């Protein structure tokens, strides 16, 4: 498929749906429950408008911003996602190269399909390690040590998965580890030969961060034991920046700010966790009001265009992340699809800035 066919996130999604086996597409695209949370996020973003302004010279515009004191060429980065190589062999490293080109963070999932050290190297340091606390924490603290040794400067602690949300579209296909074949799954793959042959040739993706002595990751192991004491322990052993991802409550945000988080990532996990959670944009407004102007706030969940990014910056985010749109673009047309999607998002943002009379995202 041709990257030039991608003119919007929705088009990338449609192309991804054609190329991927349904079970893989539904794993990426699906959301919790009846997916009302995903629709709520869309409605909330659609309800936000941007004010056009006229007769300002907007010929010279910059999409750059500052993130933890360093320049990032875009105000959006790559949200951590598990098993990206399912979308296309080598997807993790495509994302890493993108992060290096634009000096934006690439979130590396605990359950990434490429070792964290390799991604950090290819991303030229523009990678953050995302951590899940699980079980009694033994493996979790080993992973922190490993990330420290590897040279990561930023750790993202994801706190919105005390239990993995029920996503019927994922469950329906029996999409879990270890993967078991059934006649329906064989047919699904046979109907998508391009994906099946390239994935077969590259070898089935695996979780790549669990080849540590004395530690086997179990996706189904409960993450429910994490508490405020866990946060303090992580804070105590992590010398770099600590971002806490999956925050939707203003009291929680205020407590994180008091207890030493360096940034808060407002997120509903892309509507994959609690179906009834508020739209992340509504939470963002409340959290910004509570923590004041100086606390760095990041945002993800449901962003589907450059205009969506601009809206959330206006609502109080300092930086944003996209998840599914980047995987759709890779699934649709590989690395060229990813670059095309990035260019589309950048154009949408730049044009929206011109139409609203902005030349610089740092103006506040
Ligand atoms: C995710 N997300 C996620 N988050 C995280 O902290 N660790 C993880 O391993 C994953 N894995 C994951 C897999 C897939 C397939 C998706 C779609 C998402 C959540 C992700 O970081 C982010 O919060 C959402 O994807 C943002 O919403 P959009 O942009 O996908 O709508």
mmCIF file of C-alpha atoms and ligand atoms in Angstrom, residues 27-28 79-82 109-111 130 132 158 245 267 269-270 272 300-304 321-325 327, ligand 1:
data_model
loop_
_atom_site.group_PDB
_atom_site.id
_atom_site.type_symbol
_atom_site.label_atom_id
_atom_site.label_comp_id
_atom_site.label_asym_id
_atom_site.label_seq_id
_atom_site.Cartn_x
_atom_site.Cartn_y
_atom_site.Cartn_z
ATOM 1 C CA UNK A 27 -6.019 -5.523 19.602
ATOM 2 C CA UNK A 28 -4.717 -2.106 18.502
ATOM 3 C CA UNK A 79 3.017 6.951 23.441
ATOM 4 C CA UNK A 80 4.321 3.674 24.883
ATOM 5 C CA UNK A 81 2.632 0.680 23.271
ATOM 6 C CA UNK A 82 3.245 -3.009 23.774
ATOM 7 C CA UNK A 109 6.573 -0.108 26.819
ATOM 8 C CA UNK A 110 7.444 -2.600 29.534
ATOM 9 C CA UNK A 111 6.014 -5.106 27.042
ATOM 10 C CA UNK A 130 7.552 3.000 30.598
ATOM 11 C CA UNK A 132 4.320 -1.294 34.954
ATOM 12 C CA UNK A 158 1.910 3.859 34.291
ATOM 13 C CA UNK A 245 0.960 8.262 33.356
ATOM 14 C CA UNK A 267 -4.523 9.801 30.039
ATOM 15 C CA UNK A 269 -4.902 4.784 28.301
ATOM 16 C CA UNK A 270 -6.664 5.504 25.022
ATOM 17 C CA UNK A 272 -8.672 0.961 27.027
ATOM 18 C CA UNK A 300 -2.633 11.456 25.514
ATOM 19 C CA UNK A 301 -5.804 9.598 24.529
ATOM 20 C CA UNK A 302 -7.886 10.054 21.426
ATOM 21 C CA UNK A 303 -5.764 12.645 19.598
ATOM 22 C CA UNK A 304 -6.500 12.183 15.918
ATOM 23 C CA UNK A 321 1.501 11.834 22.831
ATOM 24 C CA UNK A 322 -0.160 9.781 20.121
ATOM 25 C CA UNK A 323 -0.617 6.050 20.150
ATOM 26 C CA UNK A 324 -2.846 4.241 17.664
ATOM 27 C CA UNK A 325 -2.501 6.751 14.788
ATOM 28 C CA UNK A 327 0.595 2.164 14.601
HETATM 29 C C1 LIG B 1 -1.261 1.063 24.669
HETATM 30 N N1 LIG B 1 -0.980 1.878 25.766
HETATM 31 C C2 LIG B 1 0.000 1.495 26.653
HETATM 32 N N2 LIG B 1 0.338 2.323 27.691
HETATM 33 C C3 LIG B 1 1.329 1.984 28.549
HETATM 34 O O1 LIG B 1 1.622 2.751 29.461
HETATM 35 N N3 LIG B 1 1.977 0.783 28.399
HETATM 36 C C4 LIG B 1 1.682 -0.099 27.400
HETATM 37 O O2 LIG B 1 2.291 -1.162 27.284
HETATM 38 C C5 LIG B 1 0.643 0.247 26.499
HETATM 39 N N4 LIG B 1 0.300 -0.590 25.485
HETATM 40 C C6 LIG B 1 -0.612 -0.182 24.532
HETATM 41 C C7 LIG B 1 -0.856 -0.994 23.434
HETATM 42 C C8 LIG B 1 -1.734 -0.566 22.442
HETATM 43 C C9 LIG B 1 -1.984 -1.427 21.239
HETATM 44 C C10 LIG B 1 -2.367 0.695 22.569
HETATM 45 C C11 LIG B 1 -3.298 1.194 21.501
HETATM 46 C C12 LIG B 1 -2.133 1.487 23.661
HETATM 47 C C13 LIG B 1 -1.652 3.182 25.932
HETATM 48 C C14 LIG B 1 -0.890 4.285 25.200
HETATM 49 O O3 LIG B 1 0.330 4.569 25.828
HETATM 50 C C15 LIG B 1 -1.703 5.589 25.181
HETATM 51 O O4 LIG B 1 -2.128 5.914 26.476
HETATM 52 C C16 LIG B 1 -2.911 5.518 24.247
HETATM 53 O O5 LIG B 1 -2.663 4.682 23.140
HETATM 54 C C17 LIG B 1 -3.244 6.914 23.757
HETATM 55 O O6 LIG B 1 -4.428 6.919 23.053
HETATM 56 P P1 LIG B 1 -4.509 6.883 21.435
HETATM 57 O O7 LIG B 1 -3.579 7.943 20.897
HETATM 58 O O8 LIG B 1 -4.110 5.503 21.034
HETATM 59 O O9 LIG B 1 -5.946 7.154 21.207
#
